[in-house]
JSON list of C-alpha atoms in Angstrom, two decimals:
[
{"chain": "A", "resi": 1, "resn": "MET", "atom": "CA", "xyz": [124.48, 64.97, 136.79]},
{"chain": "A", "resi": 2, "resn": "ASP", "atom": "CA", "xyz": [121.89, 64.08, 135.53]},
{"chain": "A", "resi": 3, "resn": "GLY", "atom": "CA", "xyz": [121.11, 64.38, 131.53]},
{"chain": "A", "resi": 4, "resn": "PHE", "atom": "CA", "xyz": [119.19, 66.94, 131.71]},
{"chain": "A", "resi": 5, "resn": "GLY", "atom": "CA", "xyz": [121.79, 69.06, 133.56]},
{"chain": "A", "resi": 6, "resn": "ASN", "atom": "CA", "xyz": [124.83, 68.16, 131.22]},
{"chain": "A", "resi": 7, "resn": "PHE", "atom": "CA", "xyz": [122.60, 69.25, 127.94]},
{"chain": "A", "resi": 8, "resn": "GLN", "atom": "CA", "xyz": [121.37, 72.39, 130.04]},
{"chain": "A", "resi": 9, "resn": "SER", "atom": "CA", "xyz": [124.98, 73.00, 130.81]},
{"chain": "A", "resi": 10, "resn": "GLY", "atom": "CA", "xyz": [126.04, 72.38, 127.44]},
{"chain": "A", "resi": 11, "resn": "LEU", "atom": "CA", "xyz": [123.17, 74.35, 125.71]},
{"chain": "A", "resi": 12, "resn": "MET", "atom": "CA", "xyz": [124.90, 77.06, 128.03]},
{"chain": "A", "resi": 13, "resn": "VAL", "atom": "CA", "xyz": [128.08, 77.27, 126.60]},
{"chain": "A", "resi": 14, "resn": "LEU", "atom": "CA", "xyz": [127.00, 77.00, 123.16]},
{"chain": "A", "resi": 15, "resn": "LEU", "atom": "CA", "xyz": [124.93, 79.96, 123.53]},
{"chain": "A", "resi": 16, "resn": "GLY", "atom": "CA", "xyz": [128.10, 81.57, 125.20]},
{"chain": "A", "resi": 17, "resn": "VAL", "atom": "CA", "xyz": [129.86, 80.50, 121.76]},
{"chain": "A", "resi": 18, "resn": "GLY", "atom": "CA", "xyz": [127.21, 82.13, 119.91]},
{"chain": "A", "resi": 19, "resn": "ALA", "atom": "CA", "xyz": [127.10, 85.31, 121.64]},
{"chain": "A", "resi": 20, "resn": "LEU", "atom": "CA", "xyz": [131.09, 85.69, 121.20]},
{"chain": "A", "resi": 21, "resn": "ALA", "atom": "CA", "xyz": [131.16, 84.64, 117.98]},
{"chain": "A", "resi": 22, "resn": "LEU", "atom": "CA", "xyz": [128.56, 86.77, 117.01]},
{"chain": "A", "resi": 23, "resn": "LYS", "atom": "CA", "xyz": [129.95, 90.05, 119.14]},
{"chain": "A", "resi": 24, "resn": "GLY", "atom": "CA", "xyz": [133.38, 89.40, 118.08]},
{"chain": "A", "resi": 25, "resn": "TYR", "atom": "CA", "xyz": [132.38, 89.35, 114.38]},
{"chain": "A", "resi": 26, "resn": "ALA", "atom": "CA", "xyz": [130.47, 92.63, 114.72]},
{"chain": "A", "resi": 27, "resn": "PHE", "atom": "CA", "xyz": [133.49, 94.43, 116.30]},
{"chain": "A", "resi": 28, "resn": "VAL", "atom": "CA", "xyz": [136.05, 92.88, 114.00]},
{"chain": "A", "resi": 29, "resn": "ASP", "atom": "CA", "xyz": [133.58, 94.32, 110.74]},
{"chain": "A", "resi": 30, "resn": "ALA", "atom": "CA", "xyz": [133.52, 97.87, 112.73]},
{"chain": "A", "resi": 31, "resn": "LEU", "atom": "CA", "xyz": [137.03, 98.37, 113.07]},
{"chain": "A", "resi": 32, "resn": "ARG", "atom": "CA", "xyz": [137.01, 97.85, 109.21]},
{"chain": "A", "resi": 33, "resn": "VAL", "atom": "CA", "xyz": [134.48, 100.59, 108.07]},
{"chain": "A", "resi": 34, "resn": "PRO", "atom": "CA", "xyz": [136.06, 104.06, 107.70]},
{"chain": "A", "resi": 35, "resn": "THR", "atom": "CA", "xyz": [135.14, 106.46, 110.47]},
{"chain": "A", "resi": 36, "resn": "GLN", "atom": "CA", "xyz": [133.55, 108.87, 108.31]},
{"chain": "A", "resi": 37, "resn": "ALA", "atom": "CA", "xyz": [130.86, 105.77, 106.85]},
{"chain": "A", "resi": 38, "resn": "PHE", "atom": "CA", "xyz": [128.72, 106.10, 110.09]},
{"chain": "A", "resi": 39, "resn": "PRO", "atom": "CA", "xyz": [128.39, 110.28, 110.22]},
{"chain": "A", "resi": 40, "resn": "ALA", "atom": "CA", "xyz": [127.12, 109.92, 106.59]},
{"chain": "A", "resi": 41, "resn": "ALA", "atom": "CA", "xyz": [125.23, 107.04, 107.24]},
{"chain": "A", "resi": 42, "resn": "GLY", "atom": "CA", "xyz": [123.23, 108.62, 109.58]},
{"chain": "A", "resi": 43, "resn": "LYS", "atom": "CA", "xyz": [124.80, 106.19, 112.32]},
{"chain": "A", "resi": 44, "resn": "LEU", "atom": "CA", "xyz": [126.23, 107.24, 115.73]},
{"chain": "A", "resi": 45, "resn": "THR", "atom": "CA", "xyz": [130.29, 107.45, 115.22]},
{"chain": "A", "resi": 46, "resn": "LYS", "atom": "CA", "xyz": [132.89, 104.88, 115.23]},
{"chain": "A", "resi": 47, "resn": "PRO", "atom": "CA", "xyz": [133.93, 105.36, 118.27]},
{"chain": "A", "resi": 48, "resn": "ILE", "atom": "CA", "xyz": [130.34, 104.94, 119.98]},
{"chain": "A", "resi": 49, "resn": "TRP", "atom": "CA", "xyz": [129.86, 101.59, 118.22]},
{"chain": "A", "resi": 50, "resn": "LEU", "atom": "CA", "xyz": [133.77, 100.50, 118.81]},
{"chain": "A", "resi": 51, "resn": "GLY", "atom": "CA", "xyz": [132.90, 101.17, 122.37]},
{"chain": "A", "resi": 52, "resn": "ILE", "atom": "CA", "xyz": [129.62, 99.39, 122.86]},
{"chain": "A", "resi": 53, "resn": "LEU", "atom": "CA", "xyz": [130.71, 95.74, 121.26]},
{"chain": "A", "resi": 54, "resn": "GLY", "atom": "CA", "xyz": [134.01, 96.46, 122.95]},
{"chain": "A", "resi": 55, "resn": "VAL", "atom": "CA", "xyz": [132.52, 96.47, 126.29]},
{"chain": "A", "resi": 56, "resn": "ALA", "atom": "CA", "xyz": [129.89, 93.93, 124.57]},
{"chain": "A", "resi": 57, "resn": "VAL", "atom": "CA", "xyz": [132.57, 91.24, 123.92]},
{"chain": "A", "resi": 58, "resn": "LEU", "atom": "CA", "xyz": [134.52, 92.39, 127.15]},
{"chain": "A", "resi": 59, "resn": "VAL", "atom": "CA", "xyz": [131.84, 91.41, 129.05]},
{"chain": "A", "resi": 60, "resn": "GLU", "atom": "CA", "xyz": [131.24, 88.33, 127.20]},
{"chain": "A", "resi": 61, "resn": "ILE", "atom": "CA", "xyz": [134.10, 86.97, 127.96]},
{"chain": "A", "resi": 62, "resn": "ALA", "atom": "CA", "xyz": [134.35, 88.10, 131.19]},
{"chain": "A", "resi": 63, "resn": "VAL", "atom": "CA", "xyz": [130.93, 85.86, 132.52]},
{"chain": "A", "resi": 64, "resn": "PHE", "atom": "CA", "xyz": [131.11, 83.03, 129.69]},
{"chain": "A", "resi": 65, "resn": "PRO", "atom": "CA", "xyz": [129.44, 80.17, 131.79]},
{"chain": "A", "resi": 66, "resn": "THR", "atom": "CA", "xyz": [126.33, 82.69, 132.18]},
{"chain": "A", "resi": 67, "resn": "PRO", "atom": "CA", "xyz": [125.65, 83.66, 128.47]},
{"chain": "A", "resi": 68, "resn": "LEU", "atom": "CA", "xyz": [122.08, 84.23, 129.89]},
{"chain": "A", "resi": 69, "resn": "PHE", "atom": "CA", "xyz": [123.35, 87.31, 132.15]},
{"chain": "A", "resi": 70, "resn": "PHE", "atom": "CA", "xyz": [121.64, 90.50, 131.41]},
{"chain": "A", "resi": 71, "resn": "VAL", "atom": "CA", "xyz": [124.15, 92.46, 130.54]},
{"chain": "A", "resi": 72, "resn": "ASN", "atom": "CA", "xyz": [125.38, 89.75, 128.67]},
{"chain": "A", "resi": 73, "resn": "LEU", "atom": "CA", "xyz": [122.26, 90.28, 126.76]},
{"chain": "A", "resi": 74, "resn": "LEU", "atom": "CA", "xyz": [122.00, 93.66, 126.21]},
{"chain": "A", "resi": 75, "resn": "GLY", "atom": "CA", "xyz": [125.42, 93.30, 124.16]},
{"chain": "A", "resi": 76, "resn": "VAL", "atom": "CA", "xyz": [123.58, 90.81, 122.22]},
{"chain": "A", "resi": 77, "resn": "VAL", "atom": "CA", "xyz": [121.31, 93.23, 121.33]},
{"chain": "A", "resi": 78, "resn": "GLY", "atom": "CA", "xyz": [124.19, 96.09, 120.53]},
{"chain": "A", "resi": 79, "resn": "ALA", "atom": "CA", "xyz": [125.93, 93.22, 118.27]},
{"chain": "A", "resi": 80, "resn": "ALA", "atom": "CA", "xyz": [122.59, 92.02, 115.93]},
{"chain": "A", "resi": 81, "resn": "VAL", "atom": "CA", "xyz": [121.58, 96.29, 115.76]},
{"chain": "A", "resi": 82, "resn": "TYR", "atom": "CA", "xyz": [124.62, 97.09, 114.31]},
{"chain": "A", "resi": 83, "resn": "LEU", "atom": "CA", "xyz": [124.29, 94.08, 112.13]},
{"chain": "A", "resi": 84, "resn": "VAL", "atom": "CA", "xyz": [121.41, 94.38, 111.22]},
{"chain": "A", "resi": 85, "resn": "ASP", "atom": "CA", "xyz": [121.01, 98.48, 110.80]},
{"chain": "A", "resi": 86, "resn": "VAL", "atom": "CA", "xyz": [124.27, 100.08, 110.93]},
{"chain": "A", "resi": 87, "resn": "ARG", "atom": "CA", "xyz": [126.47, 97.64, 108.96]},
{"chain": "A", "resi": 88, "resn": "PRO", "atom": "CA", "xyz": [124.11, 97.46, 105.82]},
{"chain": "A", "resi": 89, "resn": "ALA", "atom": "CA", "xyz": [124.02, 101.66, 105.63]},
{"chain": "A", "resi": 90, "resn": "VAL", "atom": "CA", "xyz": [127.81, 102.52, 106.06]},
{"chain": "A", "resi": 91, "resn": "ARG", "atom": "CA", "xyz": [128.35, 99.31, 103.42]},
{"chain": "A", "resi": 92, "resn": "ALA", "atom": "CA", "xyz": [125.51, 101.57, 100.79]},
{"chain": "A", "resi": 93, "resn": "ILE", "atom": "CA", "xyz": [127.56, 104.63, 101.61]},
{"chain": "A", "resi": 94, "resn": "GLY", "atom": "CA", "xyz": [131.16, 102.94, 100.59]},
{"chain": "A", "resi": 95, "resn": "GLY", "atom": "CA", "xyz": [132.22, 101.72, 103.62]},
{"chain": "A", "resi": 96, "resn": "GLY", "atom": "CA", "xyz": [132.79, 98.34, 102.65]},
{"chain": "A", "resi": 97, "resn": "ARG", "atom": "CA", "xyz": [136.17, 96.39, 102.38]},
{"chain": "A", "resi": 98, "resn": "ARG", "atom": "CA", "xyz": [136.23, 96.36, 98.50]},
{"chain": "A", "resi": 99, "resn": "ASP", "atom": "CA", "xyz": [139.09, 98.58, 96.46]},
{"chain": "A", "resi": 100, "resn": "SER", "atom": "CA", "xyz": [139.67, 99.57, 93.11]},
{"chain": "A", "resi": 101, "resn": "ASN", "atom": "CA", "xyz": [141.40, 96.68, 92.54]},
{"chain": "A", "resi": 102, "resn": "THR", "atom": "CA", "xyz": [139.06, 93.65, 93.41]},
{"chain": "A", "resi": 103, "resn": "HIS", "atom": "CA", "xyz": [138.09, 91.33, 90.39]},
{"chain": "A", "resi": 104, "resn": "ASP", "atom": "CA", "xyz": [134.84, 91.62, 88.95]},
{"chain": "A", "resi": 105, "resn": "GLY", "atom": "CA", "xyz": [133.12, 89.55, 87.29]},
{"chain": "A", "resi": 106, "resn": "PRO", "atom": "CA", "xyz": [130.98, 89.97, 84.02]},
{"chain": "A", "resi": 107, "resn": "TYR", "atom": "CA", "xyz": [127.48, 90.52, 87.11]},
{"chain": "A", "resi": 108, "resn": "GLY", "atom": "CA", "xyz": [129.83, 92.83, 89.81]},
{"chain": "A", "resi": 109, "resn": "PRO", "atom": "CA", "xyz": [132.10, 91.53, 92.70]},
{"chain": "A", "resi": 110, "resn": "TRP", "atom": "CA", "xyz": [132.70, 87.45, 93.30]}
]
């Protein structure tokens, strides 16, 4: 294989690993948010988001050598929408992982 082919293969692996990390992080984060926070923030329910993100992770694993597969790209978009739109909204409602026993510094949690 020539130099460009090696570069291209390496780039595809890096894109695949990045996409899997993005989707996995979004899925685990959605698991940790209380169920009530989603409708309270005006977003789709927790089971729907877990379904979207879970399917996205499974598709990523199934087609790992081809991260530019169309369905795989849809999963990246779904994870990005969750992280950019849904996650901040449910955190603002109080869907974070903080509990009353956390240690707060003089300017808030640290």
